[in-house]
Coordinates of C-alpha atoms in Angstrom, one line a residue:
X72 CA 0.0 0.0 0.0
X73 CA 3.2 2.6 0.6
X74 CA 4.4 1.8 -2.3
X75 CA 1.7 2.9 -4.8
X76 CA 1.1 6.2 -2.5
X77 CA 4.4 7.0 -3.4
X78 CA 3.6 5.8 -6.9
X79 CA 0.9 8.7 -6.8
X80 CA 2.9 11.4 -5.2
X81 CA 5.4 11.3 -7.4
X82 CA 3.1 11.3 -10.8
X83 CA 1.6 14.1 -9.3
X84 CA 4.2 16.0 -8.6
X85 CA 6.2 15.1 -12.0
X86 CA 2.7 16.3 -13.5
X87 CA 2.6 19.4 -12.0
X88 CA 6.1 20.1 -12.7
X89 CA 5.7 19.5 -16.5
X90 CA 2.3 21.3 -16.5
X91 CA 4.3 24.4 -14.9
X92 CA 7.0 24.3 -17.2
X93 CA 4.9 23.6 -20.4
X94 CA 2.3 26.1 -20.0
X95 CA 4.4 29.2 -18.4
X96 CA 8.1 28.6 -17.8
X97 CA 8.8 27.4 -21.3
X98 CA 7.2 31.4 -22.5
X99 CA 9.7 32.5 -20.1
X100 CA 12.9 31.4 -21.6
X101 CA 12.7 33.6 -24.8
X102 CA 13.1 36.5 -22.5
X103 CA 16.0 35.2 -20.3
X104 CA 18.1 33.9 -23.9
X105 CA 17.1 36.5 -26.0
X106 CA 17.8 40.5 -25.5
X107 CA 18.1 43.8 -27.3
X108 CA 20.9 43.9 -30.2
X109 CA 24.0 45.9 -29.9
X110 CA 24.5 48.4 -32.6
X111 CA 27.9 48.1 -34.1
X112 CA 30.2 51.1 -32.4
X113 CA 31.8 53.5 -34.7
X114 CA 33.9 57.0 -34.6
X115 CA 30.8 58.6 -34.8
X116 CA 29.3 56.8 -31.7
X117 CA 29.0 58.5 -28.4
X118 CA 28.1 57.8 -25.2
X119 CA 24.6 60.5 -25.6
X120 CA 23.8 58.2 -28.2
X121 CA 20.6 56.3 -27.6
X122 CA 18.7 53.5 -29.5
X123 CA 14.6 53.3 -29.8
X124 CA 13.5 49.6 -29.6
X125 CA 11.2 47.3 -32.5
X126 CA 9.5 44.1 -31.9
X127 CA 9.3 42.4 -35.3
X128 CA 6.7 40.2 -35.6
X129 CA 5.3 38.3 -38.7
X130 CA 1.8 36.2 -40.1
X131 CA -0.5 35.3 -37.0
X132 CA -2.8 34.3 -39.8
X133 CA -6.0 33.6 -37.1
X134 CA -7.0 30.0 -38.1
X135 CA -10.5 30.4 -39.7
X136 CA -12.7 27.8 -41.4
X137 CA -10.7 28.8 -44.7
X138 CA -7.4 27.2 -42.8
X139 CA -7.4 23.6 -42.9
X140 CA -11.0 22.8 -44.7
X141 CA -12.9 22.4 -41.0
X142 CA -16.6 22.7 -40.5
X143 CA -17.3 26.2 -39.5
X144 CA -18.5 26.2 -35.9
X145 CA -17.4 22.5 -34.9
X146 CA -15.8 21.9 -31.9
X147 CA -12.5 20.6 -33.4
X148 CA -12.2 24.3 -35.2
X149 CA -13.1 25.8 -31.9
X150 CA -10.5 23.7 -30.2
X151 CA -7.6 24.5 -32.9
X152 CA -8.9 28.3 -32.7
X153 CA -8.4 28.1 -29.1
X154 CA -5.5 27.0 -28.4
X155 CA -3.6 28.6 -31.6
X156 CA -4.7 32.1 -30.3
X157 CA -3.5 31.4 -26.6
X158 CA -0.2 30.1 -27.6
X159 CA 0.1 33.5 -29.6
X160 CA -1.2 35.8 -26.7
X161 CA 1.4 34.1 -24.0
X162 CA 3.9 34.7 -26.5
X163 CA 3.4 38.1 -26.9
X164 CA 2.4 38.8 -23.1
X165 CA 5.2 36.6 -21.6
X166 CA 7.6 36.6 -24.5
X167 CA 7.7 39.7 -26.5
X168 CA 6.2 42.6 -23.9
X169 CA 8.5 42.1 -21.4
X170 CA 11.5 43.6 -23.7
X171 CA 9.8 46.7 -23.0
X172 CA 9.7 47.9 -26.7
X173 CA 9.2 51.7 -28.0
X174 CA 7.1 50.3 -31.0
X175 CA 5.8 47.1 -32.7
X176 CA 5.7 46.4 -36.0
X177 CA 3.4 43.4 -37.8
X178 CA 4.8 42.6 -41.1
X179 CA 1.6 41.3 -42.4
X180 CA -1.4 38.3 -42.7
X181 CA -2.7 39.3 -39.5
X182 CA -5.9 37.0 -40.9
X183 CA -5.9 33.6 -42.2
X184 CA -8.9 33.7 -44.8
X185 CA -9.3 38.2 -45.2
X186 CA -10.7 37.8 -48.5
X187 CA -12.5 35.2 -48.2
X188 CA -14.7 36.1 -44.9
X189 CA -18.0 37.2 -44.7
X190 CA -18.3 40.7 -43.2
X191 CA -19.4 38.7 -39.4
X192 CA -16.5 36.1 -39.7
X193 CA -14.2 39.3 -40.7
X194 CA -15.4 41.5 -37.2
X195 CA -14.7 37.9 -35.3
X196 CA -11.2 37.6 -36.5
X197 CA -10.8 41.0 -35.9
X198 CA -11.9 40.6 -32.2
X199 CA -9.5 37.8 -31.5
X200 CA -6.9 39.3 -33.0
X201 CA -7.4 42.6 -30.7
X202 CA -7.6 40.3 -27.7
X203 CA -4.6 38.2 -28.5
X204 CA -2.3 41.4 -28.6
X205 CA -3.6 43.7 -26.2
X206 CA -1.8 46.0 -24.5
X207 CA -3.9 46.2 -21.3
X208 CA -2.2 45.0 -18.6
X209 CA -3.7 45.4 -14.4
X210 CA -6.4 47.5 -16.3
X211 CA -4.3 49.7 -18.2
X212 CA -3.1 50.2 -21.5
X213 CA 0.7 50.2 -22.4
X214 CA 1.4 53.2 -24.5
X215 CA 2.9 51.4 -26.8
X216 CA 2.5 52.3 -31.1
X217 CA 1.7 49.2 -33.3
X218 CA 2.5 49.2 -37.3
X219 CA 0.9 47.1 -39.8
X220 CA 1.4 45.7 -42.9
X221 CA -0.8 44.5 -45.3
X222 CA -0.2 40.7 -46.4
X223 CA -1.7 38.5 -49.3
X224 CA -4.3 36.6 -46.0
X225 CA -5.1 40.0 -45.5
X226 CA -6.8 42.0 -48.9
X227 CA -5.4 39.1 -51.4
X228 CA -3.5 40.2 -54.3
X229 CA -4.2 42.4 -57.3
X230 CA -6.5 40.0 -59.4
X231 CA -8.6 40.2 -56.3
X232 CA -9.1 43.6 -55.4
X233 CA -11.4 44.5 -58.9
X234 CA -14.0 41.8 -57.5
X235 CA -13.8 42.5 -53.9
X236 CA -13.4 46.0 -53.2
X237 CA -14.4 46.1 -49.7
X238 CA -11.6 43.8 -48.8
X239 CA -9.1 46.7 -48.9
X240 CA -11.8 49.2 -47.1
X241 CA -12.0 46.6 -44.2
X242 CA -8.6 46.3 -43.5
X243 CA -7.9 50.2 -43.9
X244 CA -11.3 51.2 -41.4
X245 CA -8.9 49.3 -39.0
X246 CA -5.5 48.7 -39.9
X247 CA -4.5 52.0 -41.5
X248 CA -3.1 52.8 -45.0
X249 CA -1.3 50.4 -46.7
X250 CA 1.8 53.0 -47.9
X251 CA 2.9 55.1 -45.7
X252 CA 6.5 56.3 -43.6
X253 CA 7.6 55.7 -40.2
X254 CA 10.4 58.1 -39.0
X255 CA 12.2 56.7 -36.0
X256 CA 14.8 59.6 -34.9
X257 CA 16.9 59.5 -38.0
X258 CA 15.4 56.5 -39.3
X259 CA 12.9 55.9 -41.9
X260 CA 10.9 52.8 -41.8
X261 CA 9.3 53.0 -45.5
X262 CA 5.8 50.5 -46.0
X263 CA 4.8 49.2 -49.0
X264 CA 2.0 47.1 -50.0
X265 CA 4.0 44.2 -52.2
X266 CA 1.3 42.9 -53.0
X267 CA -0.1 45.4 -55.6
X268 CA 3.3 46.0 -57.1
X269 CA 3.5 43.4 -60.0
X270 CA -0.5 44.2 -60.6
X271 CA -1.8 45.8 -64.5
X272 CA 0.0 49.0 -64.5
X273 CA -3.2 50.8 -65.1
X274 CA -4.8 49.2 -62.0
X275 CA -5.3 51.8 -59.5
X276 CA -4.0 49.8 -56.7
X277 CA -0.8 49.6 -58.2
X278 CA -0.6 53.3 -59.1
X279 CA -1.2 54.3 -55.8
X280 CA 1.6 52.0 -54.8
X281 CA 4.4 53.0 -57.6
X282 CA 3.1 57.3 -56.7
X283 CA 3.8 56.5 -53.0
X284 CA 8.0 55.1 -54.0
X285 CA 8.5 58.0 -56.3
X286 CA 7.5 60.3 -53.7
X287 CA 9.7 59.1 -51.1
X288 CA 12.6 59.1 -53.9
X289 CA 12.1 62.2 -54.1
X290 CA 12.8 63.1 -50.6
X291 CA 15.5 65.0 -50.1
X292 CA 16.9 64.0 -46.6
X293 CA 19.5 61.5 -46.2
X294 CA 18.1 59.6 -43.5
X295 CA 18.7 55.8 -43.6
X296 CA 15.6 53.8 -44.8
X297 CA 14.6 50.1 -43.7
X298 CA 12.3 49.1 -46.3
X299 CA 9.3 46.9 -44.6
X300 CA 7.4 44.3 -47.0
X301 CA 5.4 41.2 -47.0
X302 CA 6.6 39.7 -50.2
X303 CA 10.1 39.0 -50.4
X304 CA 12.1 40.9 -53.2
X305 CA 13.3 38.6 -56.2
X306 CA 15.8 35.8 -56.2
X307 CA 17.2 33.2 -58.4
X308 CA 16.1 29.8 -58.2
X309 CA 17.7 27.4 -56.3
X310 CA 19.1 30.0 -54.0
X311 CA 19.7 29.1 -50.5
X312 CA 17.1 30.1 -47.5
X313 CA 19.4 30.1 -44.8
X314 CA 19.3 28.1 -41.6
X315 CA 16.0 29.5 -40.1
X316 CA 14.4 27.8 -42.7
X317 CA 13.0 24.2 -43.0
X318 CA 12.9 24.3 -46.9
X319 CA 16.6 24.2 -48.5
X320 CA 15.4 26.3 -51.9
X321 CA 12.3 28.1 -52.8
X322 CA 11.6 29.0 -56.5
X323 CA 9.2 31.4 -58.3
X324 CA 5.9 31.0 -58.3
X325 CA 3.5 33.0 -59.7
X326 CA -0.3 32.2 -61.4
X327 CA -2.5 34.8 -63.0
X328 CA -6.1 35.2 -63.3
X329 CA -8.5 36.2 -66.3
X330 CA -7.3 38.0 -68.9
X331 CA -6.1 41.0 -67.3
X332 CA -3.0 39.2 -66.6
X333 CA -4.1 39.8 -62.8
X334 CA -1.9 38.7 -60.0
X335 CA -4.0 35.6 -58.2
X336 CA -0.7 34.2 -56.1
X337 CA 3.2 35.2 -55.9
X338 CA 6.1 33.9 -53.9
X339 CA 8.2 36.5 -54.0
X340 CA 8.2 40.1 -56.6
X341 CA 9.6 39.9 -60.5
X342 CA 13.1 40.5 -60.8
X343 CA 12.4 43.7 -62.4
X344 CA 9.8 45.1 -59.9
X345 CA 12.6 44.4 -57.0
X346 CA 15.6 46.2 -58.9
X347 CA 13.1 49.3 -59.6
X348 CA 12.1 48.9 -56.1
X349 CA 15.9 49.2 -54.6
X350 CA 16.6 51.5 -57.0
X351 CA 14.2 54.3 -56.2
X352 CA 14.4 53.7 -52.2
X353 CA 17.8 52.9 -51.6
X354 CA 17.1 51.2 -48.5
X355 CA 20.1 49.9 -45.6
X356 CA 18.1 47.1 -44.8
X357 CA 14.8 44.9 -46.2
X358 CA 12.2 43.1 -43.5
X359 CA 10.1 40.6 -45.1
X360 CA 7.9 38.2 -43.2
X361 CA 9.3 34.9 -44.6
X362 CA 11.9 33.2 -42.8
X363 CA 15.0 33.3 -44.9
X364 CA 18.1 35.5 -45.2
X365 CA 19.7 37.2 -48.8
X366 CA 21.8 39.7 -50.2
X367 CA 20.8 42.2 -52.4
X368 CA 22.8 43.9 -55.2
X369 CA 22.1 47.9 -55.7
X370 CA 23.9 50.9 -57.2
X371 CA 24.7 51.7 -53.1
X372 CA 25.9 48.7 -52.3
X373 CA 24.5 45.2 -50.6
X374 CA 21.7 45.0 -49.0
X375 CA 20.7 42.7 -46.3
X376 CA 16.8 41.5 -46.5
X377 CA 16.4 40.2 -43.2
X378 CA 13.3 38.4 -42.2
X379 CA 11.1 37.1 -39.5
X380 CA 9.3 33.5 -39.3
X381 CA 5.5 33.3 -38.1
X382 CA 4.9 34.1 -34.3
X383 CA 2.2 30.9 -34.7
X384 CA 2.7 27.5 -33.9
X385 CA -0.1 26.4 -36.7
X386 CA 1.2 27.3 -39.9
X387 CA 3.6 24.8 -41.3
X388 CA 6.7 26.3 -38.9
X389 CA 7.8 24.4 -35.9
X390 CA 9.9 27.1 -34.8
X391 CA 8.0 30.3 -34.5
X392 CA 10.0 33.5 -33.6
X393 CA 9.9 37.2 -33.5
X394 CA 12.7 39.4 -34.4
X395 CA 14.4 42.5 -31.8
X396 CA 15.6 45.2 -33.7
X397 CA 17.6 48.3 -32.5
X398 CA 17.5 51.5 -34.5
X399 CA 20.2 54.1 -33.4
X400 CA 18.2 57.6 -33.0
X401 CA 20.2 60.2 -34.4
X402 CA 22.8 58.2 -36.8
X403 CA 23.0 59.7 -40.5
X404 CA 25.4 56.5 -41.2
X405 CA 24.1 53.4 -43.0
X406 CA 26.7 50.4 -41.6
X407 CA 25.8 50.9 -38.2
X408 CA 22.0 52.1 -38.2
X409 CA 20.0 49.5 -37.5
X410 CA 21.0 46.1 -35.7
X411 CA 18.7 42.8 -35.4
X412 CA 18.2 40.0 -33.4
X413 CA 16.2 37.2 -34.2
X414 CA 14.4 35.0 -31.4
X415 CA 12.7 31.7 -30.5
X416 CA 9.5 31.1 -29.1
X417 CA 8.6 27.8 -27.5
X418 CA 8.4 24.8 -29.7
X419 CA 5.0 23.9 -28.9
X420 CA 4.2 20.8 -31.0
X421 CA 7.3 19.6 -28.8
X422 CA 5.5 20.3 -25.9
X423 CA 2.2 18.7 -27.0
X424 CA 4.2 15.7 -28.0
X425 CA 6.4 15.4 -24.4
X426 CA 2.9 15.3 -22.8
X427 CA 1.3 12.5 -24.8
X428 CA 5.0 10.3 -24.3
X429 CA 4.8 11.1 -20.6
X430 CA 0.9 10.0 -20.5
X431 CA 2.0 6.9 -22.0
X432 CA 4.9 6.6 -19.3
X433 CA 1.9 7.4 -16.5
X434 CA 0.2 4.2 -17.9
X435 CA 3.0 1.8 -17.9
X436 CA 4.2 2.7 -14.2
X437 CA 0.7 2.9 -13.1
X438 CA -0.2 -0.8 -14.4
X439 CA 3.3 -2.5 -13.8
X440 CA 4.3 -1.0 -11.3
X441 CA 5.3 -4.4 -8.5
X442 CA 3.2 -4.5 -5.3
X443 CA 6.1 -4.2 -3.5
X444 CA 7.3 -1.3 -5.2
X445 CA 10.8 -1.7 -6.1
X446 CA 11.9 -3.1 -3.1
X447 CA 14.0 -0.2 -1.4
X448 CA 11.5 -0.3 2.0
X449 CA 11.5 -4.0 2.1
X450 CA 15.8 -3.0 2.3
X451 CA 15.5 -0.8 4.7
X452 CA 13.2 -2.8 7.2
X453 CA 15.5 -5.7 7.3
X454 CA 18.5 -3.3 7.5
X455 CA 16.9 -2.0 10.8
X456 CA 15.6 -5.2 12.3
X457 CA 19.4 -6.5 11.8
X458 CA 20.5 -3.5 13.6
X459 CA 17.9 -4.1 16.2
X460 CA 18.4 -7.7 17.0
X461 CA 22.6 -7.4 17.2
X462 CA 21.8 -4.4 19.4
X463 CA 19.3 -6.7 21.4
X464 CA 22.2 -9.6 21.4
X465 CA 25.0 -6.9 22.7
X466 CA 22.7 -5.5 25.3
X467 CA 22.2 -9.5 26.4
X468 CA 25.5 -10.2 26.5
X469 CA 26.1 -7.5 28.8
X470 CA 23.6 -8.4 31.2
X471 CA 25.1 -12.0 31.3
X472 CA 28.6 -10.6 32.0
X473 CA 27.4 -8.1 35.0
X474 CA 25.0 -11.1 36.4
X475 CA 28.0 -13.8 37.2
X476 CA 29.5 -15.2 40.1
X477 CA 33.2 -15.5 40.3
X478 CA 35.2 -17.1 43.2
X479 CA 39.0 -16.3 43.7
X480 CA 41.6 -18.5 43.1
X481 CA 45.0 -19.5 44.0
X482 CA 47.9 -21.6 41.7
X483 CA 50.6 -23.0 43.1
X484 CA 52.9 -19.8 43.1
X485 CA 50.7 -18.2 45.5
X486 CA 48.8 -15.6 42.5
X487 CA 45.5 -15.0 42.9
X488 CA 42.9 -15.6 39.7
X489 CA 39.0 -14.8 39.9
X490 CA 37.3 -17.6 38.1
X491 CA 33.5 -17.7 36.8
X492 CA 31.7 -20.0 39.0
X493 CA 29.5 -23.0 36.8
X494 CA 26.3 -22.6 36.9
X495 CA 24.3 -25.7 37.3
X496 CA 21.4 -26.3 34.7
X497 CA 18.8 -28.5 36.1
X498 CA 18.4 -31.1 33.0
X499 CA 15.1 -31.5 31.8
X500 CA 12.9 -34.5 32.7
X501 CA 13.2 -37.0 29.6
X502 CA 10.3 -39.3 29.3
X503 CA 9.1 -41.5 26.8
X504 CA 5.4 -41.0 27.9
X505 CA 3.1 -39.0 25.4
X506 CA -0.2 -37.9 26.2
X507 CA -2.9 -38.0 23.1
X508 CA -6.4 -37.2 22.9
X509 CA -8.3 -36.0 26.6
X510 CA -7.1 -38.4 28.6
X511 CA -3.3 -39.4 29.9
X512 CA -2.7 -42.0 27.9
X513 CA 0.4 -44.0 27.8
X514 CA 2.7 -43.7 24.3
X515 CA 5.2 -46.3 23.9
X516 CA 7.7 -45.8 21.4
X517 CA 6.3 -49.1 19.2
X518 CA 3.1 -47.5 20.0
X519 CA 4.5 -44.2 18.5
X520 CA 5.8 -45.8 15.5
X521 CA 2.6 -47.7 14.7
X522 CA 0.8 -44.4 14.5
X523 CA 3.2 -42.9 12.5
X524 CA 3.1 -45.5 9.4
X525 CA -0.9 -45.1 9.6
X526 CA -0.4 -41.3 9.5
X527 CA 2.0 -42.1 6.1
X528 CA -0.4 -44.6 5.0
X529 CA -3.4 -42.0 5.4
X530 CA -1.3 -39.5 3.7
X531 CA -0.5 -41.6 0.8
X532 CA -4.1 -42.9 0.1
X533 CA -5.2 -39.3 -0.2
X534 CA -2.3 -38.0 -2.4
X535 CA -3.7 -41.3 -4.5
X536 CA -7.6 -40.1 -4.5
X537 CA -6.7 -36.5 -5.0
X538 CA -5.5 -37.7 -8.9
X539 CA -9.0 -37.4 -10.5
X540 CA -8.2 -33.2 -9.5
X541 CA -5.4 -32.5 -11.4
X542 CA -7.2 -31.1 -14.3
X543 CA -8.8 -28.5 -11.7
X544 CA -5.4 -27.7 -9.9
X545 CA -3.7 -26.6 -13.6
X546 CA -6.1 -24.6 -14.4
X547 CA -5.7 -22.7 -11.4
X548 CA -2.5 -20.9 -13.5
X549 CA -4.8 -19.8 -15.9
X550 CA -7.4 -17.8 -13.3
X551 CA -4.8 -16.5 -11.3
X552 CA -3.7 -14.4 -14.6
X553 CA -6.8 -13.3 -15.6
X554 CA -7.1 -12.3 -11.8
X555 CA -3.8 -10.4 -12.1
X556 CA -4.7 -8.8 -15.2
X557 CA -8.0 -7.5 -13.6
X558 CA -6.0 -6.2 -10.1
X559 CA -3.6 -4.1 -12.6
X560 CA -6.1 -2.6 -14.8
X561 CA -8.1 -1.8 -11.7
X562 CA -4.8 -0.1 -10.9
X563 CA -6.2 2.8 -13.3
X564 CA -8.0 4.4 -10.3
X565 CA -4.4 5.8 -9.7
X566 CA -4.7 8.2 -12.9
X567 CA -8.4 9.5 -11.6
X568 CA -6.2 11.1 -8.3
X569 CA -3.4 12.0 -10.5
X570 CA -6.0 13.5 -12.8
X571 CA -8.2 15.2 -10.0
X572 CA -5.1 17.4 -8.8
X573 CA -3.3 18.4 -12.1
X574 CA -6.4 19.2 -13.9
X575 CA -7.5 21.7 -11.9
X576 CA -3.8 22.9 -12.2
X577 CA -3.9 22.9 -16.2
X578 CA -7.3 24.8 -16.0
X579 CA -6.0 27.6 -14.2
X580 CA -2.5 27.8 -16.2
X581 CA -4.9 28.0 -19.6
X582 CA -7.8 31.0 -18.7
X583 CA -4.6 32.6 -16.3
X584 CA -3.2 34.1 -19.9
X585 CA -6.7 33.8 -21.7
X586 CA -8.6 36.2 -19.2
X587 CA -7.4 39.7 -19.2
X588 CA -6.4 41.3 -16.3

């Protein structure tokens, strides 16, 4: 019985410790590994210098019922809805916030299915999304700017925008305009919607775009720009993606529709919208939402295009991440600008997977698990009843010694010698006489020895009759595993106490970061 409360105890405690870890510690870490980058010092650094502070972060695409083909409404969408947007809200509560950043930045697809919504499924997504990255924390909000982009999950591309106008009107009611400038000291962050760029050059999505770049061409300062996009700028095929990425190569992809030549889905810009891009802004640095890292050519120099993986769990990336970036306030020089600093969020399918291997692991221990446990207190009591009985045979031995009689003695040489005295036993009476039955009766030994070749002769006639019940004594094996069978899977009560006190644990952990505060 000790041995499967200890069996209990400790599930429940290795329970708790893996429901602590997995649902708030892990969020934790990306805060104690990650931190703010260093700008790279120059002659032109000083000490008045200061930096203002960017979280990066890319696609939350809210799963819809445009995501993976579920029934709208069913409980297995609610369920993947559910715990998709509390994974991203710890991140960004637990993960992110803490940095303490002077602005964020989305770099696009803040929906899954934007285009494809109806006008209530579009106000729900944009609820969640609102609640998943508040900024009010003990009832107050953090004053804290946010930046959007707009991404192809968002308003679609150009062959969509001529049959679904309102897409764009939605997302600029609440996102903002899809073009525009950030200036960060001596820093200008410049946003363009990619995904009207390669559109039909009449199309008045892409004019608005191209009028936007020659406008900020046409600037005159010499600030350092950071151009922000959602589509990556062009590359060759078969050009490496870097280390962040699980795919080795990613190549063009592009499809039209109808016959204006319309833009239905693109990878990454034409090779000669991206060198007119870089040509008219001139940009120190490129942030693109796909995670992958590249070098770009222009009549300045390189260019870095950095980028940032999705801050979701659900959308094909096991290792989500956000990206720190550091712009230096009042620096007119391009090398040492802007620094970045890409980090990891917690690998949640890892998680999901450590907790079904360590429900299996429950099972196992709970159902063969020995009834003696592994035999470590059975140790321990003999260990102390040997200590006890030598003790006990010691402390005799003692007695003995102080409880004897000695008499003094003298050898021939005139010494003295004390000398234990012998005690004398009384021997014990020895009789042949045995009494059976109620009365005294007198056993000889030939009387003893008659009765005890009856009592073989007895014994051996029943070991003879008892042969027609062999059949039933080896069948006995049979029940007594079935039997053992039945004790261990009623062994399973153990998981309903194990369940009953990390349950109520895993429940609070969950509606702790869903609730706001």
């Amino acid at each position: 019985m000790h041995s499967f409360t200890f069996l209990t105890v400790f599930l429940c405690g290795l329970w708790a410790v893996t429901l602590l870890y997995g649902e708030m510690v892990a969020y934790w870490a990306a805060f104690w590994t990650c931190s703010w980058p260093q700008p790279r010092l120059s002659s032109s650094f000083s000490e008045t210098d200061h930096y203002v502070k960017v979280a990066v972060l890319a696609d939350p695409q809210l799963m819809d019922r445009t995501s993976h083909g579920l029934p709208p409404k069913s409980l297995l969408l609610e369920a993947a809805q559910f715990y998709t947007d509390l994974y991203m809200r710890r991140s960004f509560r637990s993960s992110i916030l803490p940095f303490k950043p002077d602005l964020i930045v989305f770099l696009g697809d803040q929906f899954d299915g934007g285009p494809f919504l109806s006008d209530e499924e579009w106000q729900e997504s944009l609820n969640r999304f609102k609640h998943i990255f508040s900024l009010n924390e003990k009832g107050r909000d953090l004053a804290i700017p946010i930046y959007y982009l707009s991404g192809n999950h968002d308003i679609g591309y150009a062959g969509f925008h001529s049959q679904y106008p309102k897409v764009i009107n939605h997302y600029e009611k609440e996102f903002g305009a899809r073009n525009y400038q950030i200036s960060v000291g001596k820093i200008n962050f410049i946003v363009v919607d990619a995904q009207t760029l390669d559109g039909p050059k009449q199309g008045k999505e892409t004019s608005l775009s191209w009028d936007f770049i020659k406008h900020i061409s046409n600037d005159a300062t010499s600030n350092p720009k950071v151009l922000l996009t959602h589509i990556p700028l062009y590359r060759p095929d078969d050009t490496p993606c870097g280390s962040h990425r699980s795919s080795s190569v990613i190549n063009q992809r592009i499809s039209y529709a109808g016959t204006d030549h319309g833009i239905s889905y693109q990878n990454y810009l034409s090779e000669e919208t991206s060198n007119h891009l870089l040509d008219l802004i001139r940009p120190v640095m490129i942030m693109i939402n796909v995670q992958w890292y590249t070098l770009h050519s222009t009549p300045a120099g390189t260019v870095t295009e950095h980028t940032v993986g999705t801050v979701s769990w659900q959308q094909g990336n096991l290792y989500p991440s956000f990206m720190l970036l550091s712009a230096r306030s009042n620096s007119t020089n391009s090398e040492d600008a802007v620094s970045t600093h890409l980090c990891f969020l917690p690998m949640q399918t890892h998680i999901y997977i450590w907790y079904l291997t360590q429900f299996v692991i429950t099972l196992i221990l709970i159902i063969m698990w020995p009834t003696n446990g592994l035999g470590l207190s059975d140790k321990c009591t003999s260990y102390i009843t040997a200590m006890k009985n030598n003790l006990i045979s010691t402390s005799k031995e003692k007695d003995e010694e102080e409880n004897c009689e000695y008499e003094m003695v003298w050898d021939a040489d005139g010494s003295m010698h004390l000398v234990k005295k012998a005690r004398t036993r009384v021997p014990a009476p020895k009789s042949d006489t045995g009494f059976t039955g109620r009365r005294k009766v007198v056993s000889r030994p030939t009387a003893k020895k008659h009765l005890q070749e009856a009592e073989a002769s007895v014994s051996v006639d029943l070991s003879w009759e008892s042969k027609p019940e062999d059949t039933a004594k080896m069948q006995r094996p049979s029940k007594s595993k079935v039997r053992t069978v039945v004790q261990r899977l009623f062994r399973l009560r153990l998981l309903v106490i194990v369940a009953a006190v990390n349950v109520p644990l895993y429940m609070m952990l969950l509606f702790k970061d869903w609730i706001d505060r």
